Coordinates of C-alpha atoms and ligand atoms in Angstrom, one line a residue:
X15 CA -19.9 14.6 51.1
X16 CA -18.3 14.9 48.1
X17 CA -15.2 17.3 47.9
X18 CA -15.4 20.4 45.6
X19 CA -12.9 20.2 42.9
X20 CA -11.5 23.6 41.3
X21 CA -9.9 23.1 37.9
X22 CA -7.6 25.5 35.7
X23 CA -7.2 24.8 32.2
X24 CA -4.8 27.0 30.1
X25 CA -4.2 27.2 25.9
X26 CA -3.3 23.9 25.6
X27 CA -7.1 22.5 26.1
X28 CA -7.9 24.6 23.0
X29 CA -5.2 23.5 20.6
X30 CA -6.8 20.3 19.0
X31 CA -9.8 22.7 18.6
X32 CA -7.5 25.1 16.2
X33 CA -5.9 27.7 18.5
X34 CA -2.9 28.3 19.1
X35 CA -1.0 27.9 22.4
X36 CA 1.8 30.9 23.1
X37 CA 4.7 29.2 24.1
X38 CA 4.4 25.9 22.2
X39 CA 7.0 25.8 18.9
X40 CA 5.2 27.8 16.5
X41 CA 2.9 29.6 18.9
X42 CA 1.7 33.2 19.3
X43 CA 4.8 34.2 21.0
X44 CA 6.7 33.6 18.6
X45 CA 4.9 35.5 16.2
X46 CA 4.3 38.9 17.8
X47 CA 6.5 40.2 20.9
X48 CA 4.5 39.8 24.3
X49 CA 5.3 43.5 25.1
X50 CA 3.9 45.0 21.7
X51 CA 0.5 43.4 22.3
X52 CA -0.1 42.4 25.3
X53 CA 0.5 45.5 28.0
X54 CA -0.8 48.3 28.8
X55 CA 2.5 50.2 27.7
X56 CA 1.9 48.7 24.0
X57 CA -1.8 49.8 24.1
X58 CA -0.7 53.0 24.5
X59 CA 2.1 53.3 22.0
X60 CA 0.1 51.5 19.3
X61 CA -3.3 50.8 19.9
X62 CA -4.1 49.6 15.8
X63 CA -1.5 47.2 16.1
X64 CA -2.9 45.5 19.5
X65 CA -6.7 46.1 18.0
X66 CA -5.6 44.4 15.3
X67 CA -4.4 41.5 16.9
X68 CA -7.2 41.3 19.1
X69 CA -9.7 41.3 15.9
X70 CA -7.6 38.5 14.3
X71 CA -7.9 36.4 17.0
X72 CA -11.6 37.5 17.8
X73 CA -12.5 36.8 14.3
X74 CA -11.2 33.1 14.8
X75 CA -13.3 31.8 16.6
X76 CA -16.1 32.6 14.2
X77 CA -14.1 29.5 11.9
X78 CA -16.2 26.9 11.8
X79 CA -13.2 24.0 12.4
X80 CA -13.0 26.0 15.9
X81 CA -15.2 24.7 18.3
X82 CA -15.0 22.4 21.7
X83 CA -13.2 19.5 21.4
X84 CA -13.4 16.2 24.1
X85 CA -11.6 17.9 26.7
X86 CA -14.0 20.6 27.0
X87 CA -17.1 18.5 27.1
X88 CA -15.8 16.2 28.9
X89 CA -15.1 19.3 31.9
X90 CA -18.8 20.6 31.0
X91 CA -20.2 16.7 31.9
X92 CA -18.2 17.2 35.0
X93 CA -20.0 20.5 36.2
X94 CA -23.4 18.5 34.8
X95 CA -22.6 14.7 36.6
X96 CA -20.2 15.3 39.8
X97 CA -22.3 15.4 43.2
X98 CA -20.0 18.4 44.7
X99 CA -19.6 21.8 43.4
X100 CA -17.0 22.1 39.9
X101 CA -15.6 25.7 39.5
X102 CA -13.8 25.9 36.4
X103 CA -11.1 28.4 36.4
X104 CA -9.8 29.3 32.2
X105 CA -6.7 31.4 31.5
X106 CA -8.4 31.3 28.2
X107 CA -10.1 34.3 26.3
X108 CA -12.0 32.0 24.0
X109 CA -15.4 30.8 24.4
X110 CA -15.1 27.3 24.2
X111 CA -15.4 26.3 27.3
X112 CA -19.1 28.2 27.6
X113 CA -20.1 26.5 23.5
X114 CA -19.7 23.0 25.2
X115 CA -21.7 23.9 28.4
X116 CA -19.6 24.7 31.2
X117 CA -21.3 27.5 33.2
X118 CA -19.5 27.7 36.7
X119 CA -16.5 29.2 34.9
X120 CA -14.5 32.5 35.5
X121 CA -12.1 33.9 32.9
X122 CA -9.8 35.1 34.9
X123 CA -7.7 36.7 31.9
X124 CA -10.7 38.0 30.7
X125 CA -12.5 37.3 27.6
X126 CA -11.8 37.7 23.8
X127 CA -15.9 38.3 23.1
X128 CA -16.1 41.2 25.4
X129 CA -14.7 45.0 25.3
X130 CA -14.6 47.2 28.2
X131 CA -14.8 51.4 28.0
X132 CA -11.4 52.7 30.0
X133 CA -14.1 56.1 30.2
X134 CA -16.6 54.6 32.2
X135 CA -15.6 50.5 33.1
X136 CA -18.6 49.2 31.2
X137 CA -17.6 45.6 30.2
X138 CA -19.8 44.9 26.8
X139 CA -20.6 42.1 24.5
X140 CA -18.0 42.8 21.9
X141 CA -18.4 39.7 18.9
X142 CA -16.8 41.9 16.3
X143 CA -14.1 44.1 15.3
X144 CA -13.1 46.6 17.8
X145 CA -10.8 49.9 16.6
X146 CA -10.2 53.3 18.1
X147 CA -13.2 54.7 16.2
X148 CA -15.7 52.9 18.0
X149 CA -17.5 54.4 20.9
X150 CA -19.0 53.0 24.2
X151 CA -22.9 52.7 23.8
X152 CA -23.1 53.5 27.6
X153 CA -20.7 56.5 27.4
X154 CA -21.0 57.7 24.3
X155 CA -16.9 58.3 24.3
X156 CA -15.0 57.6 21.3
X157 CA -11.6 55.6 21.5
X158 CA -11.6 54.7 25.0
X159 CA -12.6 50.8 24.4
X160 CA -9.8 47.8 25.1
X161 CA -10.5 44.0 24.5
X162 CA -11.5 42.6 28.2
X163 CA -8.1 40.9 28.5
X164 CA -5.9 40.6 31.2
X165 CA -2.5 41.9 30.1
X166 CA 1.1 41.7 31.9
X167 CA 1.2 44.2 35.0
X168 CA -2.5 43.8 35.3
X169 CA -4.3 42.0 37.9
X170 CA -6.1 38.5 36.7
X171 CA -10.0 39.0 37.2
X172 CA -12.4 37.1 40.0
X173 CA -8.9 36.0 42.2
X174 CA -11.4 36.9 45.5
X175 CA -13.2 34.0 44.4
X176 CA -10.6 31.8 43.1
X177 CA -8.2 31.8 46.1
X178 CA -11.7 31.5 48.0
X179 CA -12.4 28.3 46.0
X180 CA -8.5 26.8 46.0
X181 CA -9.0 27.2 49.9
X182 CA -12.1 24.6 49.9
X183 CA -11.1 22.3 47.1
X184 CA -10.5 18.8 47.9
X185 CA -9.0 18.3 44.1
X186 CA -7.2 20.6 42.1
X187 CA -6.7 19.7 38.2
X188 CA -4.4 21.6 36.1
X189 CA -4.6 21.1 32.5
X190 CA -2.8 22.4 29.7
X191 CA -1.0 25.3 30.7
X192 CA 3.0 26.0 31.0
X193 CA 2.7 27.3 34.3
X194 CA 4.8 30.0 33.3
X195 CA 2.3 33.0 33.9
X196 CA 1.7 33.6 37.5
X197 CA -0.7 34.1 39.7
X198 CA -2.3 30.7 37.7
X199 CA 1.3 29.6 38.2
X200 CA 1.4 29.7 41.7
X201 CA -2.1 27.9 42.2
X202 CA -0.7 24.5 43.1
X203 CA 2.5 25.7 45.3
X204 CA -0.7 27.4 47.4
X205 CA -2.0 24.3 48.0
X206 CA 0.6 22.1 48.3
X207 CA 1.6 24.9 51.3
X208 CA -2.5 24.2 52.3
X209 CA -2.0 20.7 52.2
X210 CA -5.9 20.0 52.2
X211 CA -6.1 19.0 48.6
X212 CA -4.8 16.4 45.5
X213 CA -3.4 18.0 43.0
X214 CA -3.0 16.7 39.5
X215 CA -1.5 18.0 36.0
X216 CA -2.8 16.5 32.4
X217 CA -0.8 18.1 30.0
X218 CA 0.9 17.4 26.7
X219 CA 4.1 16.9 28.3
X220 CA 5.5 17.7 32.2
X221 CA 5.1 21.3 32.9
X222 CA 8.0 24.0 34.5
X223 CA 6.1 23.1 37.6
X224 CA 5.3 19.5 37.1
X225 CA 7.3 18.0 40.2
X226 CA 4.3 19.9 42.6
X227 CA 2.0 18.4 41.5
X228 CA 1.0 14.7 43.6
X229 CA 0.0 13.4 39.7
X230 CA 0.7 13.6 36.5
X231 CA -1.3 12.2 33.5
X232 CA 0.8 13.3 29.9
X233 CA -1.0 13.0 26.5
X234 CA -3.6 15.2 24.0
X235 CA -6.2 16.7 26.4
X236 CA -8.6 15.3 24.4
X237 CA -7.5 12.0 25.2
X238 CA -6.7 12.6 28.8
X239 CA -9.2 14.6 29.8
X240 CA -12.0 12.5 29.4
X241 CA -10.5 9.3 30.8
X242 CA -9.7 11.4 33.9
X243 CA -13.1 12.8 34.0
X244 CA -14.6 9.2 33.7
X245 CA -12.2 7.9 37.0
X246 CA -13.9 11.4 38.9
X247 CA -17.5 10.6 38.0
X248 CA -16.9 6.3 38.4
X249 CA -15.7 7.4 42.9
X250 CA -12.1 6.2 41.9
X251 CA -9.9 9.6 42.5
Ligands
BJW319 C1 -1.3 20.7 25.4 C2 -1.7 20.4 24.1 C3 -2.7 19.4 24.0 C4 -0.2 21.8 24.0 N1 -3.2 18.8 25.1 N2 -1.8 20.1 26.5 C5 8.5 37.4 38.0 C6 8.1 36.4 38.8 C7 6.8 36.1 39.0 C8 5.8 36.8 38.4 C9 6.2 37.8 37.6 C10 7.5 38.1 37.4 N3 7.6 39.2 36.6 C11 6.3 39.6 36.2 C12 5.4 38.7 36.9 C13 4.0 38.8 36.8 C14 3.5 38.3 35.4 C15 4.1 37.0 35.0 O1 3.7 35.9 35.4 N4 5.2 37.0 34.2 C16 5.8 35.8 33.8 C17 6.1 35.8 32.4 C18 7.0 35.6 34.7 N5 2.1 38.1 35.6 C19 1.2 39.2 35.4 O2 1.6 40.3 35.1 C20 -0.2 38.9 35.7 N6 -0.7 39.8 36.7 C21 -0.2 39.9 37.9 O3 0.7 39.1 38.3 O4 -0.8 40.8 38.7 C22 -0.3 40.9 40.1 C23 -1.3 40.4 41.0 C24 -1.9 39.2 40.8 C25 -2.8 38.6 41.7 C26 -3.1 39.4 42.8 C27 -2.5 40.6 43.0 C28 -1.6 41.1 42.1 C29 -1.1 39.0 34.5 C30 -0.8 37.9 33.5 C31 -1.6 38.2 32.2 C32 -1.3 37.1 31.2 N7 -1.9 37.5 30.0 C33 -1.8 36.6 28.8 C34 -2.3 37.3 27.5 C35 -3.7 37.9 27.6 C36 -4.8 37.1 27.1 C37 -4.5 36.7 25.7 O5 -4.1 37.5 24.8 O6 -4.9 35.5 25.3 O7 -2.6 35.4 29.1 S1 -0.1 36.0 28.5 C38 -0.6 34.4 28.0 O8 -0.1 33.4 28.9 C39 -2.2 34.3 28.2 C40 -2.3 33.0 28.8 O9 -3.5 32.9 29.5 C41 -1.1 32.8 29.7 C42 -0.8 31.4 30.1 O10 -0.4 30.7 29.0 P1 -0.8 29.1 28.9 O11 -2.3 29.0 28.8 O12 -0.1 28.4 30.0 O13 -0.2 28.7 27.5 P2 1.2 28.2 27.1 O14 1.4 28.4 25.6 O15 2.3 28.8 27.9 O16 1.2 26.7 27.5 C43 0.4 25.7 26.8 C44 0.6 24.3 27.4 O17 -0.3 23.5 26.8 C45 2.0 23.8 27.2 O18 2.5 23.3 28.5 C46 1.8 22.6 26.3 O19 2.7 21.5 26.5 C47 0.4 22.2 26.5 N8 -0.3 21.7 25.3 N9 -0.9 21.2 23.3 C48 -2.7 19.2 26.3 N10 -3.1 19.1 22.8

């Protein structure tokens, strides 16, 4: 019987592959104020400027430098190799995770490639730009289309099936996230309360939350994560 492991990776698997974390020096938040593009209430009082942001960042991951690095495949050889069930849990919008062949995988802040019509809920396939002109193909209302992200005062996507999943895991990893944004914040003080399962962080450096966690393994995720991996796969964790 091997025990199911639930892992939640945040921006900082994605930085070696070009993107930028938020909080890190130099990051997105430093750059553009959270509550101009990423809430509702900034939506409504300047949809161009959040669209815009959105297309930036959606156009980004057509670079050709931006693609999964060793961290990522090394998760996707997880899902493929380990005997029990892998969910993979991103706070990520990108699609990296997916390009290096992770498929048990929920977005739970939604997904940078998609749009969804606030007329009718359709979630789309959404590659491109997005503006205010564009209508919903399922609709046919103009203006009513958001990027399928999860912005502050909204609630994360799938948590049925994560808290579902946290509940059965015998190993929780946490990798490369502040653990500043709840609910993916509060992931490892629900366990810890659980009891039932290990719980380890690889980050860059310690997180805010570092001292709940049993473990902690600090360097590039790229580096970390596949060693770690390796120890899973090799019946030593
Ligand atoms: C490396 C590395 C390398 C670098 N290798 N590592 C007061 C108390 C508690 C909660 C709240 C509160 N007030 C408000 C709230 C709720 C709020 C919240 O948490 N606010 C906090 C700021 C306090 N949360 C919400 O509103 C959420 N919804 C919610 O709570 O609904 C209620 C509810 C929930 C559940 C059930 C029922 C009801 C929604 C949160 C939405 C977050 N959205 C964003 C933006 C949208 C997507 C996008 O544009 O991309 O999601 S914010 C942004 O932060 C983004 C990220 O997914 C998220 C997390 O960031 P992440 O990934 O951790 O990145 P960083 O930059 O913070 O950290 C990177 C890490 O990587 C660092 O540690 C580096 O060291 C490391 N690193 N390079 C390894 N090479």
């Amino acid at each position: 019987m091997h025990d199911p492991i639930v892992i939640l990776t945040g921006a900082g698997i994605s930085k070696e592959s070009g993107l930028d974390t938020f909080r890190c020096e130099g990051g997105i938040w430093s750059k553009v104020r959270l509550e101009d593009v990423a809430t509702p209430e900034g939506f409504l009082r300047d949809p161009d400027l959040v669209h815009d942001f959105y297309n930036a960042r959606r156009e980004s991951l057509r670079d050709p430098a931006v693609r999964p690095n060793a961290a990522h495949e090394a998760l996707a050889r997880l899902e493929r190799d380990y005997p029990g069930e892998v969910l993979l849990v991103t706070q990520n919008i990108d699609d990296l995770h997916e390009r290096a062949g992770s498929r048990n995988l929920i977005h739970m802040h939604g997904e940078l490639t998609k749009a969804r019509c606030d007329a009718c809920g359709s979630v789309l396939h959404w590659p491109g730009p997005l503006g205010q002109g564009d209508s919903c193909p399922n609709c046919a209302v103009t203006g009513r289309l958001r990027p399928h992200v999860v912005w502050f005062g909204e609630i994360p996507l799938d948590m049925e099936r994560i808290y579902d999943a946290l509940d059965n895991c015998g190993l929780f990893l946490s990798i490369g996230t502040s653990g500043a944004v709840y609910p993916a914040a509060g992931f490892v003080q629900h366990l810890r309360m659980a009891g039932q399962a290990r719980t380890v962080e690889l980050n860059l450096d310690p997180s805010e939350g570092a001292s709940l966690f049993h473990d902690g393994i600090y360097g590039p995720a790229s580096q970390v994560v596949p060693q770690f991996v390796e120890t899973i796969l090799a019946g030593k964790v």
